[in-house]
PDB file of C-alpha atoms and ligand atoms in Angstrom:
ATOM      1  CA  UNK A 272      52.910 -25.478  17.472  1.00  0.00           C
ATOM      2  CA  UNK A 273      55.001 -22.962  19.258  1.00  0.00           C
ATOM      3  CA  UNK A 274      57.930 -24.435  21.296  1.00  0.00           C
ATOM      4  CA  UNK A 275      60.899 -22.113  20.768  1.00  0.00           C
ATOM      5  CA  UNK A 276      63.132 -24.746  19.258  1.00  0.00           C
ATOM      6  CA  UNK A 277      66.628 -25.433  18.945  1.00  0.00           C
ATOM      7  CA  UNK A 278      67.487 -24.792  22.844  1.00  0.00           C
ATOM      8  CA  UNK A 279      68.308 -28.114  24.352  1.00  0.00           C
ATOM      9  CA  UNK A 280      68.973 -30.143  20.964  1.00  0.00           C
ATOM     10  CA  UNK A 281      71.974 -30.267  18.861  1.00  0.00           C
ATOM     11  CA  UNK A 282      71.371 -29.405  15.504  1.00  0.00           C
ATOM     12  CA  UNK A 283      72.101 -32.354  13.744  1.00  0.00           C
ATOM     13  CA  UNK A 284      70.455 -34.605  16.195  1.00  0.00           C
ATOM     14  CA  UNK A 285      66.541 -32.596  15.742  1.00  0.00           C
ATOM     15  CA  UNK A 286      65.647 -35.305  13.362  1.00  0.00           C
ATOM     16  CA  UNK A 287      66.480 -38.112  16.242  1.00  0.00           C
ATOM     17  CA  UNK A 288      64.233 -36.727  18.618  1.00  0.00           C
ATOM     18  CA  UNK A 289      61.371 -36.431  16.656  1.00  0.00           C
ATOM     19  CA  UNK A 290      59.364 -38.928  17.519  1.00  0.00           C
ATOM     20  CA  UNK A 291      60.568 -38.952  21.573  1.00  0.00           C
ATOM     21  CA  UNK A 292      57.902 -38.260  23.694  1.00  0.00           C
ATOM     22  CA  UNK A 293      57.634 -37.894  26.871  1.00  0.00           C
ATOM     23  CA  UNK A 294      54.378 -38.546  29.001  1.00  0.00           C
ATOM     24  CA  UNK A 295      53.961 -36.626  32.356  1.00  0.00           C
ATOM     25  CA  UNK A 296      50.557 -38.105  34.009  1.00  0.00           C
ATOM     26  CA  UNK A 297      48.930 -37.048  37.237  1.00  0.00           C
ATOM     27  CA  UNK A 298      46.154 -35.500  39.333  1.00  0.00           C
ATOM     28  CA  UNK A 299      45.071 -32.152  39.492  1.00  0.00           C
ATOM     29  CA  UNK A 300      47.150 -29.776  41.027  1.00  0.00           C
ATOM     30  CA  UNK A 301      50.295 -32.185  41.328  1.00  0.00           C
ATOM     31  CA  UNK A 302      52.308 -30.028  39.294  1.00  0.00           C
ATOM     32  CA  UNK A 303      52.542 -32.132  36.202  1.00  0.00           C
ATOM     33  CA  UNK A 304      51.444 -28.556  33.561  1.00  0.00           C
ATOM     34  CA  UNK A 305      54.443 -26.132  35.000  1.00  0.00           C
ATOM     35  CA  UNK A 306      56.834 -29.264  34.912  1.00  0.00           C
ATOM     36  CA  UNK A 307      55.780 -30.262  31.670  1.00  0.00           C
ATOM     37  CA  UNK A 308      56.369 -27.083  30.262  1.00  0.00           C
ATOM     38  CA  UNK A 309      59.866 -26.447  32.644  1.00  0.00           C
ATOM     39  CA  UNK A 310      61.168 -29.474  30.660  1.00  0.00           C
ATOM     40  CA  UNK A 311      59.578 -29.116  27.027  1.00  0.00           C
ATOM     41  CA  UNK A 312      61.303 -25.479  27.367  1.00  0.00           C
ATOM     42  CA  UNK A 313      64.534 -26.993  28.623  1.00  0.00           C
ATOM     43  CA  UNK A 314      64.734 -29.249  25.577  1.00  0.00           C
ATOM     44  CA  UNK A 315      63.352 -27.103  22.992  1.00  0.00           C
ATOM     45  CA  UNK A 316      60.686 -29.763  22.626  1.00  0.00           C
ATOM     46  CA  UNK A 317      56.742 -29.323  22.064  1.00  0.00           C
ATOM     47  CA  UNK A 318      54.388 -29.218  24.389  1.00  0.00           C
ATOM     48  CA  UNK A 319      50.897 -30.761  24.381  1.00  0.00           C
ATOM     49  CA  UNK A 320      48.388 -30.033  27.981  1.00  0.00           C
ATOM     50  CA  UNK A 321      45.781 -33.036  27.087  1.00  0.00           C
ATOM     51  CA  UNK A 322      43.606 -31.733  29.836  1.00  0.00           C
ATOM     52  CA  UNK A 323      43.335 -28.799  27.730  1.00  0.00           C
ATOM     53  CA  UNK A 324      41.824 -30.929  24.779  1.00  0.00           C
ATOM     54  CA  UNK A 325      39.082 -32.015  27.034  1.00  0.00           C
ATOM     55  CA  UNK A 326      38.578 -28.720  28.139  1.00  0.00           C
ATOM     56  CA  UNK A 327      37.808 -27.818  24.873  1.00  0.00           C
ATOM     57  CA  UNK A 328      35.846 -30.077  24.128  1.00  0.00           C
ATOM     58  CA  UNK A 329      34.137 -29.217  27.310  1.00  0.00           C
ATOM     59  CA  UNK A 330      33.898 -25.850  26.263  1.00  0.00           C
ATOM     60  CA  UNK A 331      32.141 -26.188  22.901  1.00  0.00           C
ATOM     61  CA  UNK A 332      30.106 -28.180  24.421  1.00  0.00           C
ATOM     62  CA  UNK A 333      28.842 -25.591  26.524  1.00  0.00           C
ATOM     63  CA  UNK A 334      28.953 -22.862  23.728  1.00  0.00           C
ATOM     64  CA  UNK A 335      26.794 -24.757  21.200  1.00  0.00           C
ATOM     65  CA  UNK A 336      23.834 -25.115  24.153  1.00  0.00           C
ATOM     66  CA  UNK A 337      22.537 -27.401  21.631  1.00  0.00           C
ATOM     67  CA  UNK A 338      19.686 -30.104  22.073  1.00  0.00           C
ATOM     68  CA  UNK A 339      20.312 -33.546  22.302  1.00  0.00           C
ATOM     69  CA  UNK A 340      21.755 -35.577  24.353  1.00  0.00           C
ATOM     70  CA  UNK A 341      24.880 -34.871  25.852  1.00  0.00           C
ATOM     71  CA  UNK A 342      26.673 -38.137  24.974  1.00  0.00           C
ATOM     72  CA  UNK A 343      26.470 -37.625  21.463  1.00  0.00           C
ATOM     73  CA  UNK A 344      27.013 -33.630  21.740  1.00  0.00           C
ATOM     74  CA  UNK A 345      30.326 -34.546  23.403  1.00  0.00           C
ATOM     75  CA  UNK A 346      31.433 -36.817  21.047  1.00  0.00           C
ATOM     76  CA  UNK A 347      30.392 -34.054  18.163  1.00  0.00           C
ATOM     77  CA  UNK A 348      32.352 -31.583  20.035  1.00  0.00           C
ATOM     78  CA  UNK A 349      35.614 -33.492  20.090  1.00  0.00           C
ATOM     79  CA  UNK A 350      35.804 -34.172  16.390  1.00  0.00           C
ATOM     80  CA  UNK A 351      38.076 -32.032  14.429  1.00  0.00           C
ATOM     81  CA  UNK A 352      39.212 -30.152  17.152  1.00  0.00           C
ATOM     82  CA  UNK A 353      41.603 -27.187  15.675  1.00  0.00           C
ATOM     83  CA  UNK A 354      43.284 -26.899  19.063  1.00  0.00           C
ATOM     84  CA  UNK A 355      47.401 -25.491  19.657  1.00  0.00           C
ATOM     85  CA  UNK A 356      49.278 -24.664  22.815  1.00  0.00           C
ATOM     86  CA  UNK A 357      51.461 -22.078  21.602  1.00  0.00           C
ATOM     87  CA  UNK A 358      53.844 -19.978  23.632  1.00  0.00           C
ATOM     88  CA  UNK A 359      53.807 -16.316  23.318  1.00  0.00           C
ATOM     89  CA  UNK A 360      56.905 -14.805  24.944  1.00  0.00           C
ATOM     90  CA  UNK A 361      56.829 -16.783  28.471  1.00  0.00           C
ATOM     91  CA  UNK A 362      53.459 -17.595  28.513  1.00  0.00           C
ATOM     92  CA  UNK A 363      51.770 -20.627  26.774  1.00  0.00           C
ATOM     93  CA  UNK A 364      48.475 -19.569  25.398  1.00  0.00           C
ATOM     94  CA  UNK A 365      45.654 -22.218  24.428  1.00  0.00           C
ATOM     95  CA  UNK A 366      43.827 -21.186  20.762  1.00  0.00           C
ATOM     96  CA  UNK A 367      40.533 -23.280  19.898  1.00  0.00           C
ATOM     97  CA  UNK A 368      39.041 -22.655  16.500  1.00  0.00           C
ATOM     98  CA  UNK A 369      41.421 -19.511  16.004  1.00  0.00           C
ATOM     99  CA  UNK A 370      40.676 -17.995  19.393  1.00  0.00           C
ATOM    100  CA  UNK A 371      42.600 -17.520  22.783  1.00  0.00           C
ATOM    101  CA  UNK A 372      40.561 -19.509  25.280  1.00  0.00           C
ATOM    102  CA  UNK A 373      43.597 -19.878  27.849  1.00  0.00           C
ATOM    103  CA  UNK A 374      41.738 -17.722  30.930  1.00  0.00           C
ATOM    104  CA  UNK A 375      38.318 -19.457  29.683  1.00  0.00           C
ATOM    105  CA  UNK A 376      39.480 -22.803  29.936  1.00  0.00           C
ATOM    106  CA  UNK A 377      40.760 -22.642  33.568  1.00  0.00           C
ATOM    107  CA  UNK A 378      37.553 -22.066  34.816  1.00  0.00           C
ATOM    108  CA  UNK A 379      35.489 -24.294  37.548  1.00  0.00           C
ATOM    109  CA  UNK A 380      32.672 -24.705  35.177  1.00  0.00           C
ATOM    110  CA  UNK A 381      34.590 -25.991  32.183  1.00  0.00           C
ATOM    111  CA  UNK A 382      36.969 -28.259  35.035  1.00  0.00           C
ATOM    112  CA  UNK A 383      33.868 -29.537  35.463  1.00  0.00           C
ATOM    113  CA  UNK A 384      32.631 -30.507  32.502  1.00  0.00           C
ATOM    114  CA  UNK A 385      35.873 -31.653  30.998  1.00  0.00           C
ATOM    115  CA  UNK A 386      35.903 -34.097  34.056  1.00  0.00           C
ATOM    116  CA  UNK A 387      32.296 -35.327  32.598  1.00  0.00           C
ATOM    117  CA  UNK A 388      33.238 -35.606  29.098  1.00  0.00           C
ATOM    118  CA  UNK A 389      36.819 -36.882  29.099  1.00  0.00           C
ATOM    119  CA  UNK A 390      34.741 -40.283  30.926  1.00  0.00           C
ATOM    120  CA  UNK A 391      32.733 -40.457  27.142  1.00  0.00           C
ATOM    121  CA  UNK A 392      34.925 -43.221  25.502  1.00  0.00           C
ATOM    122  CA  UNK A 393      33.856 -41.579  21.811  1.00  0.00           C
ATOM    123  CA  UNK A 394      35.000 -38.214  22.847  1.00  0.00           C
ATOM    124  CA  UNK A 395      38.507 -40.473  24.127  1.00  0.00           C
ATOM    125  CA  UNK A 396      38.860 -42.141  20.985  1.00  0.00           C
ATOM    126  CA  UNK A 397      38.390 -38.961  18.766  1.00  0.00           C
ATOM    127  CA  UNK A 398      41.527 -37.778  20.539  1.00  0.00           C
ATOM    128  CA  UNK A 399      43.188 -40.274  20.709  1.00  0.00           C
ATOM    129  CA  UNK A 400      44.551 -39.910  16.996  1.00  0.00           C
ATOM    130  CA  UNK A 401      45.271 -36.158  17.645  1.00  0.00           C
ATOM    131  CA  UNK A 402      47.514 -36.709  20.591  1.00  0.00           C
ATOM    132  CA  UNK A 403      49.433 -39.284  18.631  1.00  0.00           C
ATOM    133  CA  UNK A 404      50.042 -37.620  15.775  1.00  0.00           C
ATOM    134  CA  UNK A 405      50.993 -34.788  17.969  1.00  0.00           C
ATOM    135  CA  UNK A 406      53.852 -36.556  19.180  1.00  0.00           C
ATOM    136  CA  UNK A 407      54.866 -38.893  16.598  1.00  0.00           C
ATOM    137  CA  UNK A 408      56.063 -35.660  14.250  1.00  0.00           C
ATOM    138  CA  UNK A 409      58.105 -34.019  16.998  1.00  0.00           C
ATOM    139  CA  UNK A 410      60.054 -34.638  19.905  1.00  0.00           C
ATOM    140  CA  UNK A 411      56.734 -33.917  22.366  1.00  0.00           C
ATOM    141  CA  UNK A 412      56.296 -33.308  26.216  1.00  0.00           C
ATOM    142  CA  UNK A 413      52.804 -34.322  26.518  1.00  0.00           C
ATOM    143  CA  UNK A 414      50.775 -33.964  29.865  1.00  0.00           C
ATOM    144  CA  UNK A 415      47.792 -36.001  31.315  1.00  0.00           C
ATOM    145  CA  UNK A 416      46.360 -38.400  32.992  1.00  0.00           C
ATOM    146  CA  UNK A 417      46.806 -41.321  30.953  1.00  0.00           C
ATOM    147  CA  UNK A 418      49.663 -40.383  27.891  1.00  0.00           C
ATOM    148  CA  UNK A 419      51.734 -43.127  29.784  1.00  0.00           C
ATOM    149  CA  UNK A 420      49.264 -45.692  29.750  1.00  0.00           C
ATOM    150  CA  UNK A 421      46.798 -45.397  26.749  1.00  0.00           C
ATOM    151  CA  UNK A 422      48.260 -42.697  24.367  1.00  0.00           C
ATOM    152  CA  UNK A 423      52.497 -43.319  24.497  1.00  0.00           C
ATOM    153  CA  UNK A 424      52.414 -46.785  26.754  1.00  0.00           C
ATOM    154  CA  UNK A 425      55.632 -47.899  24.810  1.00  0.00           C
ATOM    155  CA  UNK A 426      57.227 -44.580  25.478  1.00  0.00           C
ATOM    156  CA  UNK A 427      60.584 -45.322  26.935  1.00  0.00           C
ATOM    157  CA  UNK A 428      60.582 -42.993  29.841  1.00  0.00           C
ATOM    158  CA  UNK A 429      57.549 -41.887  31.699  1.00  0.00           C
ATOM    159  CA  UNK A 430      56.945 -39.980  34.865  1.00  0.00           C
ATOM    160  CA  UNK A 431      54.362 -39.746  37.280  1.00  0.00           C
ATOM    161  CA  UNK A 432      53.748 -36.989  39.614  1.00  0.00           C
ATOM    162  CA  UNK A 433      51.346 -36.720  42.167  1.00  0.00           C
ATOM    163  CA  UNK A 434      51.113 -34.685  45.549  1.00  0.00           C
ATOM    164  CA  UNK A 435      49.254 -34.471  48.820  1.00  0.00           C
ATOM    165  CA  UNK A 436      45.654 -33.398  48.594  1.00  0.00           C
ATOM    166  CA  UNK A 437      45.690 -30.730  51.175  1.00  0.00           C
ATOM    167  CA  UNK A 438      48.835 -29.529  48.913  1.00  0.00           C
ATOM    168  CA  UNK A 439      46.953 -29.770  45.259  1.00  0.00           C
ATOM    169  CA  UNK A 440      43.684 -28.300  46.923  1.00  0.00           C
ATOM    170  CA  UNK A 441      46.567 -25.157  47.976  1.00  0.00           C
ATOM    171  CA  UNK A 442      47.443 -24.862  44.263  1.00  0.00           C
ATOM    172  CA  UNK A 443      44.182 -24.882  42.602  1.00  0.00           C
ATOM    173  CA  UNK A 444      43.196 -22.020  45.129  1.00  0.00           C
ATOM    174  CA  UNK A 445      46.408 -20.094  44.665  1.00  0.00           C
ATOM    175  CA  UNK A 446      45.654 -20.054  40.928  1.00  0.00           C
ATOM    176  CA  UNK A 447      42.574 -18.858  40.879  1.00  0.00           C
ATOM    177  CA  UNK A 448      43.289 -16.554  43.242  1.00  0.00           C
ATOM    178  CA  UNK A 449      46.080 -15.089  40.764  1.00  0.00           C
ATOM    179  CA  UNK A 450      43.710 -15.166  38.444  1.00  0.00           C
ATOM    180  CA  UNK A 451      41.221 -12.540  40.461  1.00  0.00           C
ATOM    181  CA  UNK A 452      38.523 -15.611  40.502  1.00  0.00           C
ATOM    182  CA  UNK A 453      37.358 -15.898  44.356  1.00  0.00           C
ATOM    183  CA  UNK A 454      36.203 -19.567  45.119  1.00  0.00           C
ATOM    184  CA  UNK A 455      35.518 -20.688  48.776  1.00  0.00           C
ATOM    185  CA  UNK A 456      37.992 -23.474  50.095  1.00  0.00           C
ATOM    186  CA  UNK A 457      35.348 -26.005  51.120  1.00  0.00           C
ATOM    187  CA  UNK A 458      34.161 -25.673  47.371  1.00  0.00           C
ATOM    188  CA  UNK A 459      37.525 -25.940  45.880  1.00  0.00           C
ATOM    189  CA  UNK A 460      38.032 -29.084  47.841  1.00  0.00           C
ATOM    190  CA  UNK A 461      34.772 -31.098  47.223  1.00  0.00           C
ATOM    191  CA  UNK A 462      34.887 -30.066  43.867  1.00  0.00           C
ATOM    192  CA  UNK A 463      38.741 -31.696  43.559  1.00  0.00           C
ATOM    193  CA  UNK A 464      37.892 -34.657  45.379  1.00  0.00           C
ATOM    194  CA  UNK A 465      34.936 -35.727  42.767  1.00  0.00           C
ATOM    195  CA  UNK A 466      37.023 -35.043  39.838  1.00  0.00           C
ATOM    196  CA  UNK A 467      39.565 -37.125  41.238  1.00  0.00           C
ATOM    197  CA  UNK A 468      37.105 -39.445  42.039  1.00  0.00           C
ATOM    198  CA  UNK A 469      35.457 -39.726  38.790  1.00  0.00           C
ATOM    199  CA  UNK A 470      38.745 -39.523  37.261  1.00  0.00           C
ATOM    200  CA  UNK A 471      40.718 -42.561  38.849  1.00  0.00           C
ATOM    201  CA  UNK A 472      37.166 -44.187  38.343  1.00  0.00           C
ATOM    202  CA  UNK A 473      35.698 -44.170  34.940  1.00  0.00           C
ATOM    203  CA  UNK A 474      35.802 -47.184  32.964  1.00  0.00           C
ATOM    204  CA  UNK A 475      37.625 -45.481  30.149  1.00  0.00           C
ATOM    205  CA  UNK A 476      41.375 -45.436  30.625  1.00  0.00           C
ATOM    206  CA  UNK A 477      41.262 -43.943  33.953  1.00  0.00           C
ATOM    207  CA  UNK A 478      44.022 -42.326  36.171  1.00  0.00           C
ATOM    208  CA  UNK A 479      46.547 -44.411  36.948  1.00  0.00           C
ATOM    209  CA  UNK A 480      50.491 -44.511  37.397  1.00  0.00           C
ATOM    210  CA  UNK A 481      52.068 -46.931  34.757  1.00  0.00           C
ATOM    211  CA  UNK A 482      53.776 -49.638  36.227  1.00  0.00           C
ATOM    212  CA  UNK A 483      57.016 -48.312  34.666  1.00  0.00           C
ATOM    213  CA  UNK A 484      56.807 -44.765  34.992  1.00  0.00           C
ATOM    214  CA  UNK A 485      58.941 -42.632  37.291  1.00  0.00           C
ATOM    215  CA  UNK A 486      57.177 -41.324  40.424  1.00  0.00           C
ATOM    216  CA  UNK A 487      57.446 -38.009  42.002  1.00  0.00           C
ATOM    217  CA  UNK A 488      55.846 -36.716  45.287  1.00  0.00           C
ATOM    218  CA  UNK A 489      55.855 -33.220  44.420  1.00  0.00           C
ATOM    219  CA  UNK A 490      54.635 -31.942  47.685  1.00  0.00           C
ATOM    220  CA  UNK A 491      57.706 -30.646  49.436  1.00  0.00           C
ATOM    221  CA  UNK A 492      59.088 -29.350  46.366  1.00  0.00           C
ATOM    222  CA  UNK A 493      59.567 -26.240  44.684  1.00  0.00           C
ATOM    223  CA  UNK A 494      58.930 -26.561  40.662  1.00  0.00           C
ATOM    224  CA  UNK A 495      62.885 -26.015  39.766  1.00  0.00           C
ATOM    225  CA  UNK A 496      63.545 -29.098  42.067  1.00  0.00           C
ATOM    226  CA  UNK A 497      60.705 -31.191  40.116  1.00  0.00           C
ATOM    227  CA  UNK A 498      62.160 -30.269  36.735  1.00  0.00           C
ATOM    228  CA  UNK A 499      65.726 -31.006  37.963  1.00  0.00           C
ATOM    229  CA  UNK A 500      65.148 -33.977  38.819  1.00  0.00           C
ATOM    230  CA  UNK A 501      63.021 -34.620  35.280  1.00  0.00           C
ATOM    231  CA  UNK A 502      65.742 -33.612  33.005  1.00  0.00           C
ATOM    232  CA  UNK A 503      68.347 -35.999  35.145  1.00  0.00           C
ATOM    233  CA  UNK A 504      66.304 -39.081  34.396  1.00  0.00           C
ATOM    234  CA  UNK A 505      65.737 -37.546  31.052  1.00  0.00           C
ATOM    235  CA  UNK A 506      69.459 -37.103  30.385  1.00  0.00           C
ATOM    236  CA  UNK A 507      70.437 -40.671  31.321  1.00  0.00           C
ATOM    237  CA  UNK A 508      67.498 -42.283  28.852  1.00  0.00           C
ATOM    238  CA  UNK A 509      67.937 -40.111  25.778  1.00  0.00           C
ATOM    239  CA  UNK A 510      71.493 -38.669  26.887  1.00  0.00           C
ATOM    240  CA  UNK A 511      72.761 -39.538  23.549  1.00  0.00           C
ATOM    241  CA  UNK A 512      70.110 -37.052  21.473  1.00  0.00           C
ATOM    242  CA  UNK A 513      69.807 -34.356  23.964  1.00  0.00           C
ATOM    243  CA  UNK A 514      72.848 -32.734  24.581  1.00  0.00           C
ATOM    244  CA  UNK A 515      71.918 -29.435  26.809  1.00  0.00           C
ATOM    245  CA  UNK A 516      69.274 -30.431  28.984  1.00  0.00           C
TER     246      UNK A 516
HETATM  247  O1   DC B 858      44.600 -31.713  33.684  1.00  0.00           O
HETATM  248  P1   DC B 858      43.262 -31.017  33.643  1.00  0.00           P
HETATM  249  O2   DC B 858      42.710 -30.722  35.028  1.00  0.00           O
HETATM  250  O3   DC B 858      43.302 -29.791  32.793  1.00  0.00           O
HETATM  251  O4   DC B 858      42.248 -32.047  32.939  1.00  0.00           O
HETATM  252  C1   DC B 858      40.911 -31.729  32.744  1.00  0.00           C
HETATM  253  C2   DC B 858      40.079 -33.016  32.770  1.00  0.00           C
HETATM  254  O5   DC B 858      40.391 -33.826  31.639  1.00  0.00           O
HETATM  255  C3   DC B 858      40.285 -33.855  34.003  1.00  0.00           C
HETATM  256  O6   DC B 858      39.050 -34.078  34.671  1.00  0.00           O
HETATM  257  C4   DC B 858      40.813 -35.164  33.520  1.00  0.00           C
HETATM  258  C5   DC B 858      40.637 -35.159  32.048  1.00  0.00           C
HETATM  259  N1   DC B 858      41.810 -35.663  31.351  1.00  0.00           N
HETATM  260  C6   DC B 858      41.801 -36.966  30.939  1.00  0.00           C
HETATM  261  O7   DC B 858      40.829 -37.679  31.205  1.00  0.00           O
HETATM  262  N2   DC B 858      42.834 -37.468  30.227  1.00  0.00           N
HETATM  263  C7   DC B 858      43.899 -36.706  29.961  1.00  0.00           C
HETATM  264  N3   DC B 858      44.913 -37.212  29.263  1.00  0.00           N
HETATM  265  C8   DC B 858      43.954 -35.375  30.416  1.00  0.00           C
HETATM  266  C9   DC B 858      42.886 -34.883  31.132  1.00  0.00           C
END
């Protein structure tokens, strides 16, 4: 994985934070991806975008076309995923089987169908061990919807973050747009609302704020602000391993 190390953590304390992670759960659009990666890069710690992994999954899925039904081709899909977010200069870049599917796997079609698969408790369970081993060999900011509940529930600090629709619907569209991808409002909005449907919903370890994790209403505020206030609460649990954050 490619988190520039060594930025936030004293040398001799690496070792310590190895196995800290730190889940950041929430809906689409509220923020949870740029502030992940504001605070992974702040502490020189790995980052992990979950939604990513069922993106991929979502996208093989669709690249095989295979018969059968789609259950099972789901499930097949998420097994020995060879999946890395790795930064490249500023940017973090998603590689699937050895190729750069970051642009791919932002698009409607895949949202979609990562929505549908990541409610296939096989295709949960075959990730399940990847996301923990993820974060159990390095000190790991891991995004999601449910790292603080199902994945890391005995991690010691968790946060939340979550937004006004009308502000996450904003988002989405101001991404695409920046992406040259033209998508009508209306769309982007039903769309939104039956993935977050669907995903506080499904049976399988659906979207939900753990009781202990920290909350943030990110919809006044500007990313900085959202990280600042991250790394604070970060600083007074693990204080004693991270010395520059
Ligand atoms: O965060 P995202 O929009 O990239 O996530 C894509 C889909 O994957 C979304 O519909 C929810 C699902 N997901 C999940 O079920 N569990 C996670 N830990 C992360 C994402």
């Amino acid at each position: 994985m490619g988190a520039e190390k060594g930025m936030g953590l004293r040398q001799g304390s690496r070792r310590k934070s190895a196995g800290i992670v730190i889940p950041v759960d929430g809906p689409a659009g509220s923020g949870k991806s740029t502030a992940a990666k504001g605070i992974a890069e702040r502490l020189g710690f790995d980052y992990l975008e979950s939604g990513a992994l069922y993106r991929a999954v979502g996208y093989r899925v669709l690249k095989k076309n295979r018969e059968g039904d789609f259950e099972s081709l789901a499930v097949d899909a998420a097994r020995d995923l060879r999946f890395e977010c790795r930064k490249e200069g500023s940017e973090w870049r998603n590689v699937l089987d050895g190729e750069d599917v970051t642009g791919a796997l932002r698009d409607e079609a895949i949202s979609d169908m990562a929505s549908r698969v990541s409610a296939i408790s096989g295709v949960r369970a075959a990730l399940l061990d990847f996301q923990r081993n993820f974060g159990r060999e390095r000190g790991a900011v891991i995004d999601g919807r449910d790292i603080g509940t199902v994945v890391f529930p005995e991690a010691r600090l968790k946060f939340f973050l979550d937004a006004d629709i009308e502000v996450r619907i904003q988002r989405r569209f101001a991404e695409l747009e920046a992406r040259g991808v033209s998508f009508h409002p209306d769309r982007l909005r039903e769309d939104l609302k039956r993935r977050d449907e669907r995903d506080r919903h499904r049976a399988s370890a659906p979207l939900r704020k753990a009781e202990d994790a920290v909350e943030i209403d990110t919809s006044g505020m500007g990313v900085d602000r959202v990280i600042e206030v991250m790394v604070e609460n970060i600083r007074s649990v693990y204080g004693e391993v991270i010395e520059d954050a």
